[in-house]
Amino acid sequence: MDDPEASLQPLPEGEQRRVLDFWFRELTPDHWFGAGSALDPLVRKRFAELHEQASEGALDAWAQTPLGRLALIIVLDQFSRHIHRDTARAFANDARAQHWTTRGIAAGMDEQLSFAQRHFFYMPLMHAEDPSLQAQSMECFAGLREFAESLLSFARTHRDEIAAHGRFPYRNAALGRENTEAERRFLEERD
């Protein structure tokens, strides 16, 4: 594949935003992973023309920004599967989606995205019939798991503070509350 990034011109964000709003605001994980073919007519109706443009390379300029690249990847990877379910065309854009994904990861674009966004940024790697891309997929999704586990650790810490004190002791000064003796010891140990 030639280097399409060499001559990219940015496009208006309207269509990119429409893709991302649909995928991340209108739809839920139940739609992503449970709706299957029930979602096909909606994706086809709203995005078939845009998908055709992406398939022809006309939307490659979207790849200049992390969110634009994500929108392009969703159109090439996810929308292809909905628009052309059970046909070879469902997979015809896999190599293009994988190209944009791997180049985006190399540029650190994935690190600028939210957890759910990164999941779909990496999805073309999971769909790859290439062992090296599958290995990269595992690395990327393991990184997401580690991130989720760190969030869970923070949630446990907050839960434990409430269980022990019934409130967050570090808020006491700002809220004009007196520390209990246990809270005072907790705050001293924490610092």
Coordinates of N, CA, C and O in Angstrom, one line a residue:
M1 N 0.9 -1.2 0.0 CA 0.0 0.0 0.0 C 0.9 1.2 0.0 O 1.8 1.3 0.8
D2 N 0.7 2.2 -0.9 CA 1.4 3.4 -0.9 C 1.2 4.1 0.4 O 0.3 3.8 1.2
D3 N 2.0 5.2 0.6 CA 1.9 5.9 1.9 C 0.8 7.0 1.7 O 1.1 8.1 1.3
P4 N -0.5 6.7 2.0 CA -1.5 7.6 1.8 C -1.4 8.8 2.8 O -2.1 9.8 2.6
E5 N -0.7 8.6 3.9 CA -0.6 9.7 4.9 C 0.3 10.9 4.3 O 0.2 12.0 4.8
A6 N 1.0 10.7 3.3 CA 1.9 11.7 2.8 C 1.2 12.9 2.2 O 1.7 14.0 2.2
S7 N 0.0 12.7 1.7 CA -0.7 13.8 1.0 C -2.1 14.0 1.6 O -3.0 14.4 0.8
L8 N -2.4 13.7 2.8 CA -3.7 13.8 3.4 C -4.1 15.2 3.6 O -3.3 16.1 4.0
Q9 N -5.4 15.5 3.3 CA -6.0 16.8 3.6 C -7.1 16.6 4.6 O -7.9 15.7 4.4
P10 N -7.2 17.4 5.6 CA -8.2 17.2 6.6 C -9.6 17.4 6.0 O -9.8 18.3 5.2
L11 N -10.5 16.6 6.4 CA -11.9 16.8 6.0 C -12.7 17.4 7.2 O -12.3 17.3 8.3
P12 N -13.9 18.0 6.9 CA -14.7 18.5 8.0 C -15.0 17.4 9.0 O -15.1 16.2 8.6
E13 N -15.2 17.7 10.2 CA -15.4 16.7 11.3 C -16.8 16.2 11.3 O -17.1 15.3 12.1
G14 N -17.7 16.8 10.6 CA -19.1 16.4 10.7 C -19.4 15.0 10.5 O -20.1 14.3 11.3
E15 N -18.8 14.4 9.4 CA -19.1 12.9 9.2 C -18.3 12.1 10.2 O -18.9 11.0 10.6
Q16 N -17.1 12.5 10.6 CA -16.4 11.7 11.6 C -17.2 11.7 12.9 O -17.4 10.7 13.5
R17 N -17.7 12.9 13.3 CA -18.5 13.0 14.5 C -19.8 12.2 14.4 O -20.2 11.5 15.4
R18 N -20.4 12.1 13.2 CA -21.6 11.3 13.0 C -21.4 9.9 13.3 O -22.1 9.2 13.9
V19 N -20.2 9.4 12.8 CA -19.8 8.0 13.0 C -19.6 7.7 14.5 O -20.2 6.7 15.0
L20 N -18.8 8.5 15.1 CA -18.5 8.3 16.5 C -19.7 8.5 17.4 O -19.9 7.7 18.4
D21 N -20.6 9.5 17.1 CA -21.8 9.6 17.9 C -22.7 8.4 17.8 O -23.2 7.9 18.8
F22 N -22.8 7.9 16.6 CA -23.6 6.7 16.4 C -23.1 5.6 17.2 O -23.8 4.9 17.9
W23 N -21.8 5.3 17.0 CA -21.2 4.1 17.6 C -21.1 4.2 19.1 O -21.3 3.2 19.8
F24 N -20.7 5.3 19.6 CA -20.4 5.4 21.1 C -21.5 6.1 21.9 O -21.5 6.0 23.1
R25 N -22.5 6.8 21.2 CA -23.6 7.4 22.0 C -24.9 6.8 21.8 O -25.7 6.6 22.7
E26 N -25.2 6.4 20.5 CA -26.5 5.8 20.2 C -26.5 4.3 20.6 O -27.5 3.8 21.1
L27 N -25.4 3.7 20.3 CA -25.3 2.2 20.5 C -24.7 2.0 21.9 O -24.0 2.8 22.5
T28 N -25.0 0.8 22.4 CA -24.5 0.3 23.7 C -23.7 -1.0 23.5 O -23.8 -1.5 22.4
P29 N -23.0 -1.5 24.5 CA -22.3 -2.7 24.3 C -23.3 -3.9 23.9 O -22.9 -4.8 23.2
D30 N -24.5 -3.8 24.3 CA -25.5 -4.8 23.9 C -25.7 -4.8 22.4 O -25.8 -5.8 21.7
H31 N -25.6 -3.6 21.8 CA -25.7 -3.4 20.3 C -24.4 -4.0 19.7 O -24.5 -4.7 18.7
W32 N -23.3 -3.6 20.2 CA -22.0 -4.0 19.6 C -21.8 -5.5 19.6 O -21.3 -6.0 18.6
F33 N -22.2 -6.1 20.7 CA -21.9 -7.5 20.8 C -23.1 -8.5 20.8 O -22.9 -9.7 20.8
G34 N -24.3 -7.9 20.8 CA -25.4 -8.8 20.8 C -26.5 -8.6 19.7 O -27.3 -9.5 19.5
A35 N -26.4 -7.5 19.1 CA -27.4 -7.2 18.1 C -27.2 -7.9 16.8 O -28.2 -8.2 16.1
G36 N -26.0 -8.2 16.4 CA -25.7 -8.9 15.2 C -26.4 -8.4 14.0 O -26.3 -7.2 13.7
S37 N -27.0 -9.2 13.3 CA -27.7 -8.8 12.0 C -28.8 -7.9 12.2 O -29.2 -7.2 11.3
A38 N -29.4 -7.8 13.4 CA -30.5 -6.8 13.7 C -30.0 -5.4 13.5 O -30.8 -4.5 13.1
L39 N -28.8 -5.1 13.6 CA -28.2 -3.8 13.5 C -27.9 -3.5 12.0 O -27.7 -2.3 11.6
D40 N -27.8 -4.5 11.2 CA -27.3 -4.3 9.8 C -28.2 -3.3 9.0 O -27.6 -2.4 8.3
P41 N -29.5 -3.4 9.0 CA -30.3 -2.4 8.2 C -30.0 -0.9 8.6 O -30.0 -0.1 7.7
L42 N -29.9 -0.7 9.9 CA -29.6 0.7 10.3 C -28.3 1.2 9.9 O -28.1 2.3 9.4
V43 N -27.2 0.4 10.0 CA -25.9 0.7 9.6 C -25.9 0.9 8.1 O -25.4 1.9 7.6
R44 N -26.5 0.0 7.4 CA -26.6 0.1 5.9 C -27.3 1.4 5.5 O -26.8 2.2 4.6
K45 N -28.4 1.7 6.1 CA -29.2 2.9 5.7 C -28.4 4.2 6.0 O -28.4 5.1 5.2
R46 N -27.8 4.3 7.1 CA -27.1 5.5 7.5 C -25.7 5.7 7.0 O -25.3 6.8 6.8
F47 N -25.0 4.6 6.7 CA -23.6 4.7 6.4 C -23.1 4.0 5.2 O -21.9 4.0 4.9
A48 N -24.0 3.4 4.4 CA -23.5 2.7 3.2 C -22.7 3.6 2.2 O -21.7 3.2 1.7
E49 N -23.2 4.8 2.0 CA -22.5 5.7 1.1 C -21.1 6.1 1.7 O -20.1 6.1 1.0
L50 N -21.1 6.4 2.9 CA -19.9 6.8 3.6 C -18.9 5.6 3.6 O -17.7 5.8 3.3
H51 N -19.4 4.4 3.8 CA -18.6 3.2 3.8 C -18.0 3.0 2.4 O -16.8 2.7 2.3
E52 N -18.7 3.3 1.4 CA -18.2 3.1 0.0 C -17.1 4.1 -0.2 O -16.0 3.8 -0.8
Q53 N -17.2 5.3 0.3 CA -16.2 6.3 0.1 C -14.9 5.9 0.9 O -13.8 6.0 0.4
A54 N -15.1 5.4 2.1 CA -13.9 4.9 2.9 C -13.3 3.7 2.2 O -12.0 3.6 2.1
S55 N -14.0 2.9 1.6 CA -13.5 1.7 0.9 C -12.6 2.1 -0.3 O -11.7 1.4 -0.7
E56 N -13.0 3.2 -0.9 CA -12.3 3.7 -2.1 C -11.1 4.6 -1.7 O -10.4 5.1 -2.6
G57 N -10.9 4.8 -0.4 CA -9.8 5.7 0.1 C -10.1 7.1 0.2 O -9.2 8.0 0.5
A58 N -11.3 7.5 -0.1 CA -11.7 8.9 -0.2 C -11.7 9.6 1.2 O -11.7 10.8 1.3
L59 N -11.7 8.8 2.3 CA -11.8 9.3 3.6 C -10.5 9.1 4.4 O -10.4 9.3 5.6
D60 N -9.4 8.8 3.7 CA -8.1 8.5 4.3 C -7.6 9.7 5.1 O -6.9 9.6 6.1
A61 N -8.0 10.9 4.8 CA -7.6 12.1 5.5 C -8.1 12.1 6.9 O -7.5 12.8 7.8
W62 N -9.1 11.4 7.2 CA -9.6 11.3 8.6 C -8.5 10.7 9.5 O -8.5 11.0 10.7
A63 N -7.5 10.0 9.0 CA -6.5 9.3 9.8 C -5.5 10.3 10.4 O -4.6 9.9 11.1
Q64 N -5.6 11.6 10.1 CA -4.6 12.5 10.7 C -4.8 12.7 12.2 O -3.8 13.2 12.8
T65 N -6.0 12.5 12.7 CA -6.2 12.7 14.1 C -6.6 11.4 14.8 O -7.2 10.5 14.1
P66 N -6.4 11.2 16.1 CA -6.8 10.0 16.7 C -8.3 9.7 16.6 O -8.7 8.5 16.2
L67 N -9.2 10.7 16.8 CA -10.6 10.4 16.7 C -11.0 10.2 15.2 O -11.9 9.4 14.9
G68 N -10.4 10.9 14.3 CA -10.7 10.7 12.9 C -10.3 9.3 12.4 O -11.0 8.6 11.7
R69 N -9.1 8.9 12.9 CA -8.6 7.6 12.5 C -9.5 6.5 13.1 O -9.9 5.5 12.5
L70 N -10.0 6.7 14.4 CA -10.9 5.8 15.0 C -12.2 5.7 14.1 O -12.7 4.6 13.9
A71 N -12.7 6.8 13.7 CA -14.0 6.8 12.9 C -13.7 6.0 11.6 O -14.6 5.2 11.2
L72 N -12.6 6.3 11.0 CA -12.2 5.5 9.7 C -12.1 4.0 10.0 O -12.7 3.2 9.2
I73 N -11.5 3.7 11.1 CA -11.3 2.2 11.4 C -12.7 1.6 11.7 O -13.0 0.5 11.2
I74 N -13.6 2.3 12.4 CA -14.9 1.8 12.6 C -15.7 1.6 11.3 O -16.3 0.5 11.1
V75 N -15.6 2.6 10.4 CA -16.3 2.4 9.1 C -15.7 1.2 8.3 O -16.5 0.4 7.8
L76 N -14.4 1.1 8.3 CA -13.8 0.0 7.5 C -14.0 -1.3 8.1 O -14.1 -2.3 7.4
D77 N -13.9 -1.4 9.4 CA -13.9 -2.7 10.1 C -15.3 -3.1 10.5 O -15.9 -4.1 10.1
Q78 N -16.0 -2.3 11.4 CA -17.3 -2.7 11.9 C -18.4 -2.5 10.9 O -19.2 -3.4 10.7
F79 N -18.4 -1.3 10.3 CA -19.5 -1.1 9.3 C -19.5 -2.1 8.1 O -20.5 -2.5 7.6
S80 N -18.3 -2.5 7.7 CA -18.1 -3.5 6.6 C -18.9 -4.8 7.0 O -19.6 -5.4 6.2
R81 N -18.7 -5.2 8.3 CA -19.4 -6.4 8.7 C -20.9 -6.3 8.8 O -21.6 -7.3 8.5
H82 N -21.4 -5.1 9.1 CA -22.8 -4.9 9.1 C -23.4 -4.7 7.7 O -24.5 -5.2 7.4
I83 N -22.8 -4.0 6.9 CA -23.3 -3.6 5.6 C -23.2 -4.9 4.6 O -24.1 -5.1 3.8
H84 N -22.2 -5.7 4.8 CA -22.0 -6.8 3.8 C -21.9 -8.1 4.5 O -21.2 -9.0 4.1
R85 N -22.7 -8.3 5.6 CA -22.7 -9.5 6.3 C -22.9 -10.8 5.4 O -23.6 -10.8 4.5
D86 N -22.1 -11.8 5.8 CA -22.2 -13.1 5.1 C -21.7 -13.1 3.7 O -22.0 -13.9 2.9
T87 N -20.9 -12.0 3.3 CA -20.3 -12.0 2.0 C -18.8 -11.7 2.1 O -18.4 -11.2 3.2
A88 N -18.1 -11.9 1.1 CA -16.6 -11.6 1.1 C -16.4 -10.1 1.3 O -15.4 -9.8 1.9
R89 N -17.3 -9.3 0.9 CA -17.1 -7.8 1.1 C -17.1 -7.4 2.5 O -16.6 -6.4 2.9
A90 N -17.6 -8.2 3.4 CA -17.6 -7.9 4.8 C -16.2 -7.8 5.3 O -15.9 -7.1 6.3
F91 N -15.2 -8.5 4.7 CA -13.8 -8.6 5.1 C -12.9 -7.9 4.1 O -11.7 -7.8 4.3
A92 N -13.5 -7.3 3.1 CA -12.6 -6.7 2.0 C -11.8 -5.5 2.5 O -10.8 -5.2 1.9
N93 N -12.2 -4.8 3.6 CA -11.5 -3.7 4.1 C -10.6 -4.0 5.3 O -10.0 -3.1 5.9
D94 N -10.5 -5.3 5.6 CA -9.7 -5.6 6.8 C -8.2 -5.2 6.7 O -7.7 -4.6 7.6
A95 N -7.6 -5.3 5.6 CA -6.2 -4.9 5.4 C -6.0 -3.4 5.6 O -5.1 -2.9 6.2
R96 N -7.0 -2.6 5.0 CA -6.9 -1.2 5.2 C -7.1 -0.8 6.7 O -6.4 0.0 7.2
A97 N -8.1 -1.4 7.3 CA -8.3 -1.1 8.8 C -7.1 -1.5 9.6 O -6.7 -0.8 10.5
Q98 N -6.5 -2.6 9.3 CA -5.3 -3.1 10.0 C -4.1 -2.1 9.8 O -3.4 -1.8 10.7
H99 N -4.0 -1.6 8.6 CA -3.0 -0.6 8.3 C -3.1 0.6 9.1 O -2.2 1.1 9.7
W100 N -4.4 1.1 9.1 CA -4.6 2.4 9.9 C -4.4 2.1 11.4 O -3.9 3.0 12.2
T101 N -4.8 0.9 11.9 CA -4.6 0.6 13.3 C -3.2 0.5 13.7 O -2.7 1.1 14.6
T102 N -2.4 -0.3 12.9 CA -1.0 -0.5 13.3 C -0.2 0.8 13.2 O 0.7 1.1 14.0
R103 N -0.5 1.6 12.2 CA 0.2 2.9 12.0 C -0.2 3.8 13.2 O 0.6 4.6 13.7
G104 N -1.4 3.8 13.5 CA -1.9 4.6 14.6 C -1.3 4.3 16.0 O -0.9 5.1 16.8
I105 N -1.2 3.0 16.2 CA -0.5 2.5 17.4 C 0.9 2.9 17.4 O 1.4 3.4 18.4
A106 N 1.6 2.8 16.3 CA 3.0 3.2 16.2 C 3.2 4.7 16.5 O 4.2 5.1 17.1
A107 N 2.2 5.5 16.1 CA 2.2 6.9 16.4 C 1.7 7.3 17.7 O 1.7 8.5 18.1
G108 N 1.2 6.4 18.5 CA 0.7 6.6 19.9 C -0.7 7.2 19.9 O -1.2 7.7 20.9
M109 N -1.4 7.1 18.8 CA -2.7 7.7 18.7 C -3.7 7.0 19.6 O -4.6 7.6 20.2
D110 N -3.6 5.7 19.8 CA -4.5 4.9 20.6 C -4.4 5.4 22.1 O -5.4 5.4 22.8
E111 N -3.3 5.9 22.5 CA -3.1 6.3 23.9 C -3.9 7.6 24.2 O -4.1 8.0 25.3
Q112 N -4.4 8.3 23.2 CA -5.2 9.5 23.3 C -6.7 9.2 23.4 O -7.5 10.1 23.4
L113 N -7.1 8.0 23.3 CA -8.5 7.6 23.2 C -9.0 7.0 24.5 O -8.2 6.5 25.3
S114 N -10.3 7.0 24.7 CA -10.9 6.4 25.9 C -10.8 4.9 25.8 O -10.5 4.3 24.8
F115 N -11.2 4.3 26.9 CA -11.1 2.8 27.0 C -12.0 2.2 25.9 O -11.5 1.3 25.2
A116 N -13.2 2.5 25.8 CA -14.1 1.9 24.7 C -13.6 2.3 23.3 O -13.7 1.4 22.5
Q117 N -13.1 3.5 23.2 CA -12.6 3.8 21.8 C -11.4 3.0 21.5 O -11.2 2.5 20.3
R118 N -10.5 2.8 22.4 CA -9.3 1.9 22.2 C -9.7 0.5 21.8 O -9.1 -0.1 21.0
H119 N -10.7 0.0 22.4 CA -11.2 -1.3 22.1 C -11.5 -1.5 20.6 O -11.1 -2.4 20.0
F120 N -12.2 -0.5 20.1 CA -12.5 -0.6 18.6 C -11.4 -0.1 17.7 O -11.3 -0.6 16.6
F121 N -10.5 0.6 18.3 CA -9.2 1.0 17.5 C -8.5 -0.3 17.3 O -7.9 -0.5 16.2
Y122 N -8.4 -1.2 18.3 CA -7.7 -2.5 18.2 C -8.4 -3.6 17.5 O -7.8 -4.6 17.2
M123 N -9.7 -3.5 17.3 CA -10.5 -4.6 16.8 C -10.0 -5.1 15.5 O -10.1 -6.4 15.3
P124 N -9.5 -4.3 14.6 CA -9.0 -4.9 13.3 C -7.9 -5.9 13.5 O -7.7 -6.9 12.7
L125 N -7.1 -5.8 14.6 CA -6.1 -6.7 14.9 C -6.7 -8.1 15.3 O -6.2 -9.1 14.9
M126 N -7.8 -8.0 16.0 CA -8.4 -9.2 16.4 C -9.0 -10.0 15.2 O -9.1 -11.2 15.2
H127 N -9.4 -9.2 14.2 CA -10.0 -9.8 13.0 C -9.0 -10.3 12.0 O -9.4 -10.8 11.0
A128 N -7.7 -10.0 12.3 CA -6.7 -10.4 11.3 C -6.4 -11.9 11.2 O -6.5 -12.6 12.3
E129 N -6.2 -12.3 10.0 CA -5.7 -13.7 9.8 C -4.2 -13.7 9.6 O -3.7 -14.3 8.7
D130 N -3.5 -13.1 10.6 CA -2.1 -13.0 10.6 C -1.6 -13.2 12.0 O -2.0 -12.4 12.9
P131 N -0.7 -14.1 12.2 CA -0.2 -14.4 13.6 C 0.4 -13.2 14.3 O 0.2 -13.0 15.5
S132 N 1.2 -12.4 13.5 CA 1.9 -11.3 14.1 C 0.8 -10.2 14.6 O 1.0 -9.6 15.6
L133 N -0.2 -10.0 13.7 CA -1.2 -9.0 14.1 C -2.1 -9.6 15.3 O -2.5 -8.8 16.2
Q134 N -2.3 -10.9 15.3 CA -3.0 -11.5 16.5 C -2.1 -11.3 17.8 O -2.7 -11.0 18.8
A135 N -0.8 -11.4 17.7 CA 0.0 -11.2 18.8 C -0.1 -9.8 19.3 O -0.1 -9.5 20.5
Q136 N -0.1 -8.8 18.3 CA -0.2 -7.4 18.7 C -1.6 -7.2 19.3 O -1.7 -6.4 20.2
S137 N -2.6 -7.8 18.8 CA -3.9 -7.7 19.4 C -3.9 -8.1 20.9 O -4.5 -7.4 21.7
M138 N -3.3 -9.2 21.1 CA -3.2 -9.7 22.5 C -2.5 -8.7 23.4 O -2.9 -8.5 24.5
E139 N -1.4 -8.1 22.9 CA -0.7 -7.1 23.7 C -1.6 -5.9 24.0 O -1.6 -5.4 25.1
C140 N -2.3 -5.4 22.9 CA -3.2 -4.3 23.1 C -4.3 -4.5 24.1 O -4.6 -3.7 24.9
F141 N -5.0 -5.7 23.9 CA -6.1 -6.0 24.8 C -5.6 -6.3 26.2 O -6.3 -6.0 27.2
A142 N -4.4 -6.9 26.4 CA -3.9 -7.1 27.7 C -3.6 -5.7 28.4 O -3.8 -5.5 29.6
G143 N -3.2 -4.7 27.6 CA -3.0 -3.4 28.1 C -4.3 -2.8 28.6 O -4.3 -2.1 29.6
L144 N -5.3 -3.0 27.8 CA -6.6 -2.5 28.3 C -7.1 -3.2 29.6 O -7.6 -2.5 30.5
R145 N -6.8 -4.5 29.7 CA -7.2 -5.2 30.9 C -6.4 -4.6 32.1 O -6.9 -4.4 33.2
E146 N -5.1 -4.3 31.9 CA -4.3 -3.7 33.0 C -4.8 -2.4 33.4 O -4.9 -2.1 34.6
F147 N -5.3 -1.6 32.4 CA -5.9 -0.3 32.7 C -7.1 -0.5 33.5 O -7.4 0.2 34.5
A148 N -8.0 -1.4 33.1 CA -9.2 -1.7 33.8 C -9.0 -2.2 35.2 O -9.7 -1.7 36.2
E149 N -7.9 -3.0 35.4 CA -7.6 -3.5 36.7 C -7.1 -2.3 37.6 O -7.4 -2.3 38.8
S150 N -6.4 -1.4 37.0 CA -5.9 -0.2 37.9 C -7.1 0.6 38.3 O -7.2 1.1 39.4
L151 N -8.1 0.8 37.4 CA -9.4 1.5 37.8 C -10.1 0.8 38.9 O -10.6 1.4 39.8
L152 N -10.1 -0.6 38.8 CA -10.8 -1.4 39.8 C -10.1 -1.2 41.1 O -10.7 -1.1 42.2
S153 N -8.8 -1.1 41.1 CA -8.0 -0.9 42.3 C -8.4 0.4 43.0 O -8.6 0.5 44.2
F154 N -8.5 1.5 42.2 CA -8.9 2.8 42.7 C -10.3 2.7 43.3 O -10.6 3.2 44.4
A155 N -11.2 2.0 42.6 CA -12.6 1.8 43.1 C -12.6 1.1 44.5 O -13.3 1.5 45.4
R156 N -11.8 0.1 44.6 CA -11.7 -0.7 45.9 C -11.2 0.2 47.0 O -11.7 0.2 48.1
T157 N -10.2 1.0 46.7 CA -9.7 2.0 47.7 C -10.8 2.9 48.2 O -10.9 3.1 49.4
H158 N -11.5 3.4 47.3 CA -12.6 4.3 47.7 C -13.7 3.6 48.5 O -14.2 4.1 49.5
R159 N -14.0 2.4 48.0 CA -15.0 1.6 48.8 C -14.5 1.3 50.2 O -15.3 1.4 51.2
D160 N -13.2 1.0 50.3 CA -12.7 0.7 51.6 C -12.7 1.9 52.6 O -12.9 1.7 53.8
E161 N -12.4 3.1 52.0 CA -12.5 4.3 52.8 C -13.9 4.5 53.4 O -14.1 4.9 54.5
I162 N -14.9 4.3 52.5 CA -16.2 4.5 53.0 C -16.6 3.4 54.0 O -17.3 3.7 55.0
A163 N -16.2 2.2 53.8 CA -16.5 1.1 54.7 C -15.9 1.4 56.1 O -16.5 1.2 57.1
A164 N -14.7 2.0 56.1 CA -14.0 2.2 57.3 C -14.4 3.5 58.0 O -14.5 3.5 59.3
H165 N -14.8 4.5 57.3 CA -15.1 5.8 57.9 C -16.5 6.4 57.6 O -16.9 7.3 58.2
G166 N -17.2 5.8 56.7 CA -18.5 6.3 56.3 C -18.5 7.6 55.5 O -19.5 8.1 55.1
R167 N -17.3 8.0 55.2 CA -17.1 9.2 54.3 C -15.6 9.2 53.9 O -14.8 8.4 54.4
F168 N -15.3 10.2 53.1 CA -13.9 10.4 52.7 C -13.2 11.4 53.6 O -13.5 12.6 53.5
P169 N -12.3 10.9 54.5 CA -11.7 11.8 55.4 C -10.9 13.0 54.8 O -10.9 14.1 55.4
Y170 N -10.4 12.8 53.6 CA -9.6 13.9 53.0 C -10.5 15.0 52.6 O -10.0 16.1 52.3
R171 N -11.8 14.9 52.6 CA -12.8 16.0 52.3 C -13.1 16.8 53.6 O -13.7 17.9 53.4
N172 N -12.8 16.3 54.7 CA -13.2 16.9 56.0 C -12.9 18.4 56.1 O -13.7 19.2 56.4
A173 N -11.6 18.8 55.8 CA -11.2 20.2 55.9 C -12.0 21.1 55.0 O -12.5 22.1 55.4
A174 N -12.1 20.6 53.8 CA -12.9 21.5 52.8 C -14.3 21.6 53.1 O -14.9 22.6 52.8
L175 N -14.9 20.6 53.8 CA -16.3 20.6 54.1 C -16.6 21.1 55.5 O -17.7 21.1 56.0
G176 N -15.5 21.5 56.2 CA -15.7 22.0 57.6 C -16.1 20.9 58.6 O -16.7 21.2 59.6
R177 N -15.6 19.7 58.4 CA -15.9 18.6 59.3 C -14.7 18.3 60.2 O -13.6 18.4 59.7
E178 N -15.0 17.9 61.4 CA -13.9 17.5 62.3 C -13.5 16.1 62.0 O -14.4 15.2 61.7
N179 N -12.2 15.8 62.1 CA -11.7 14.5 61.9 C -12.0 13.7 63.1 O -11.8 14.2 64.3
T180 N -12.4 12.4 63.0 CA -12.4 11.5 64.1 C -10.9 11.1 64.4 O -10.1 11.4 63.5
E181 N -10.7 10.5 65.5 CA -9.3 10.0 65.8 C -8.9 9.0 64.7 O -7.7 9.1 64.3
A182 N -9.8 8.1 64.3 CA -9.4 7.1 63.3 C -9.1 7.8 62.0 O -8.2 7.4 61.3
E183 N -9.9 8.9 61.6 CA -9.6 9.6 60.4 C -8.3 10.4 60.5 O -7.6 10.4 59.5
R184 N -8.0 10.9 61.6 CA -6.7 11.6 61.7 C -5.6 10.7 61.5 O -4.6 11.0 60.8
R185 N -5.6 9.5 62.1 CA -4.5 8.5 61.9 C -4.5 8.1 60.5 O -3.4 8.0 59.9
F186 N -5.6 7.8 59.9 CA -5.7 7.4 58.5 C -5.0 8.5 57.6 O -4.2 8.2 56.7
L187 N -5.3 9.8 57.8 CA -4.8 10.8 57.0 C -3.3 11.0 57.2 O -2.5 11.2 56.3
E188 N -2.8 10.8 58.4 CA -1.4 10.8 58.7 C -0.6 9.7 58.0 O 0.4 9.9 57.5
E189 N -1.2 8.5 58.1 CA -0.6 7.3 57.4 C -0.6 7.5 55.9 O 0.3 7.0 55.2
R190 N -1.6 8.1 55.4 CA -1.8 8.3 53.9 C -0.7 9.2 53.4 O -0.2 9.0 52.2
D191 N -0.3 10.2 54.1 CA 0.7 11.2 53.6 C 2.0 10.7 53.8 O 2.9 10.3 53.5

